[in-house]
Coordinates of C-alpha atoms in Angstrom, one line a residue:
M11 CA 35.7 -167.3 -70.2
L12 CA 32.8 -166.0 -68.5
P13 CA 29.7 -166.3 -71.4
R14 CA 31.4 -169.6 -71.1
L15 CA 31.2 -170.4 -67.2
I16 CA 28.0 -169.1 -67.1
L17 CA 26.6 -171.5 -69.8
L18 CA 28.3 -174.3 -67.6
T19 CA 26.4 -173.0 -64.5
A20 CA 23.1 -173.2 -66.7
F21 CA 23.6 -176.2 -68.7
L22 CA 24.7 -178.1 -65.3
T23 CA 21.1 -176.9 -64.1
T24 CA 19.7 -177.9 -66.7
C25 CA 21.4 -181.0 -67.8
F26 CA 23.4 -182.0 -65.3
V27 CA 21.0 -185.5 -64.3
V28 CA 19.2 -186.8 -66.7
S29 CA 17.1 -190.1 -65.8
A30 CA 17.3 -193.2 -68.3
S31 CA 14.4 -193.9 -68.9
D32 CA 14.5 -190.7 -70.3
V33 CA 17.6 -191.5 -72.9
G34 CA 17.9 -194.2 -74.8
A35 CA 21.8 -194.7 -74.4
A36 CA 23.1 -192.4 -71.8
E37 CA 25.9 -190.7 -72.0
I38 CA 27.5 -190.9 -68.5
V39 CA 31.3 -188.9 -67.6
K40 CA 32.4 -190.0 -64.4
Y41 CA 35.0 -187.8 -62.7
R42 CA 37.3 -186.9 -60.0
A43 CA 40.2 -185.4 -58.6
E44 CA 41.2 -187.0 -55.6
K45 CA 44.0 -184.2 -54.9
W46 CA 43.2 -180.5 -54.2
Q47 CA 42.9 -177.8 -57.1
T48 CA 43.7 -174.7 -57.5
K49 CA 42.2 -172.0 -60.3
H50 CA 44.4 -168.3 -59.8
I51 CA 40.9 -165.8 -60.4
H52 CA 41.3 -162.1 -60.6
D53 CA 37.6 -161.6 -61.0
D54 CA 35.0 -162.0 -57.8
K55 CA 32.5 -162.6 -60.7
K56 CA 34.1 -165.7 -62.3
A57 CA 35.4 -167.3 -59.1
K58 CA 31.9 -167.4 -57.4
T59 CA 30.3 -168.8 -60.8
I60 CA 33.4 -171.5 -60.8
S61 CA 33.1 -172.1 -57.2
T62 CA 29.2 -172.6 -57.6
T63 CA 29.9 -175.2 -60.5
L64 CA 32.2 -177.0 -58.9
T65 CA 29.7 -177.5 -55.6
N66 CA 26.9 -178.1 -57.8
L67 CA 29.6 -180.9 -59.5
G68 CA 29.4 -182.5 -55.6
C69 CA 33.4 -181.0 -55.3
D70 CA 34.7 -179.6 -52.0
V71 CA 35.6 -175.9 -52.6
K72 CA 37.3 -173.2 -50.8
Q73 CA 37.9 -169.9 -51.8
N74 CA 41.5 -167.9 -50.2
A75 CA 41.3 -164.3 -51.4
H76 CA 44.5 -162.4 -51.6
N77 CA 47.1 -160.3 -53.7
G78 CA 45.4 -159.4 -55.1
H79 CA 43.5 -162.8 -56.8
I80 CA 41.4 -165.1 -55.4
D81 CA 42.0 -169.2 -55.3
V82 CA 39.8 -171.3 -55.5
Q83 CA 40.5 -174.8 -54.4
Y84 CA 38.7 -177.4 -54.7
R85 CA 38.8 -181.7 -54.5
C86 CA 36.2 -184.6 -55.4
P87 CA 38.2 -187.6 -53.9
K88 CA 35.7 -190.1 -54.8
W89 CA 34.3 -190.8 -58.5
K90 CA 30.7 -188.6 -59.0
Q91 CA 29.0 -189.0 -62.6
M92 CA 26.6 -186.9 -64.5
E93 CA 24.5 -188.2 -67.4
L94 CA 24.2 -186.2 -70.1
K95 CA 21.4 -186.1 -72.7
T96 CA 23.9 -185.8 -76.1
H97 CA 27.9 -187.1 -77.0
D98 CA 28.2 -183.8 -77.2
E99 CA 27.4 -182.8 -74.1
A100 CA 29.7 -185.3 -73.1
H101 CA 32.3 -184.3 -74.6
K102 CA 32.1 -180.8 -73.6
W103 CA 31.8 -181.8 -69.7
E104 CA 34.7 -184.2 -70.1
K105 CA 37.0 -180.8 -71.7
W106 CA 36.2 -178.1 -68.8
L107 CA 36.5 -181.2 -66.3
K108 CA 39.7 -181.9 -67.8
E109 CA 41.1 -178.6 -67.7
Y110 CA 39.4 -178.1 -64.1
G111 CA 42.6 -181.0 -63.5
F112 CA 39.9 -184.0 -63.3
E113 CA 39.8 -187.2 -64.3
T114 CA 37.4 -188.1 -66.8
Q115 CA 35.4 -191.3 -68.3
H116 CA 33.3 -191.2 -70.7
Q117 CA 30.7 -194.1 -70.8
H118 CA 27.8 -194.6 -73.6

């Protein structure tokens, strides 16, 4: 799972926002998580990667270490959006966001 998160973080920094002039028909993924979500993570590096990704997405992020794991808590109460180059990239992000408890909308 960690290589996937690192890949997603790299993907986020290179493909997060693509201007409409760069893409004929931009793929837009809108997302929000109104209520606080929590992921229990047992690896410090993985927790940092997830926290960085969520922060880059514009989420409020908190971490709390206890009982041998780290709770990464996050929310994004207002709708945000990202424009992506391809339909495939948009679906990958939409899937990831849903796995993390976000509501999503995918537009073409």
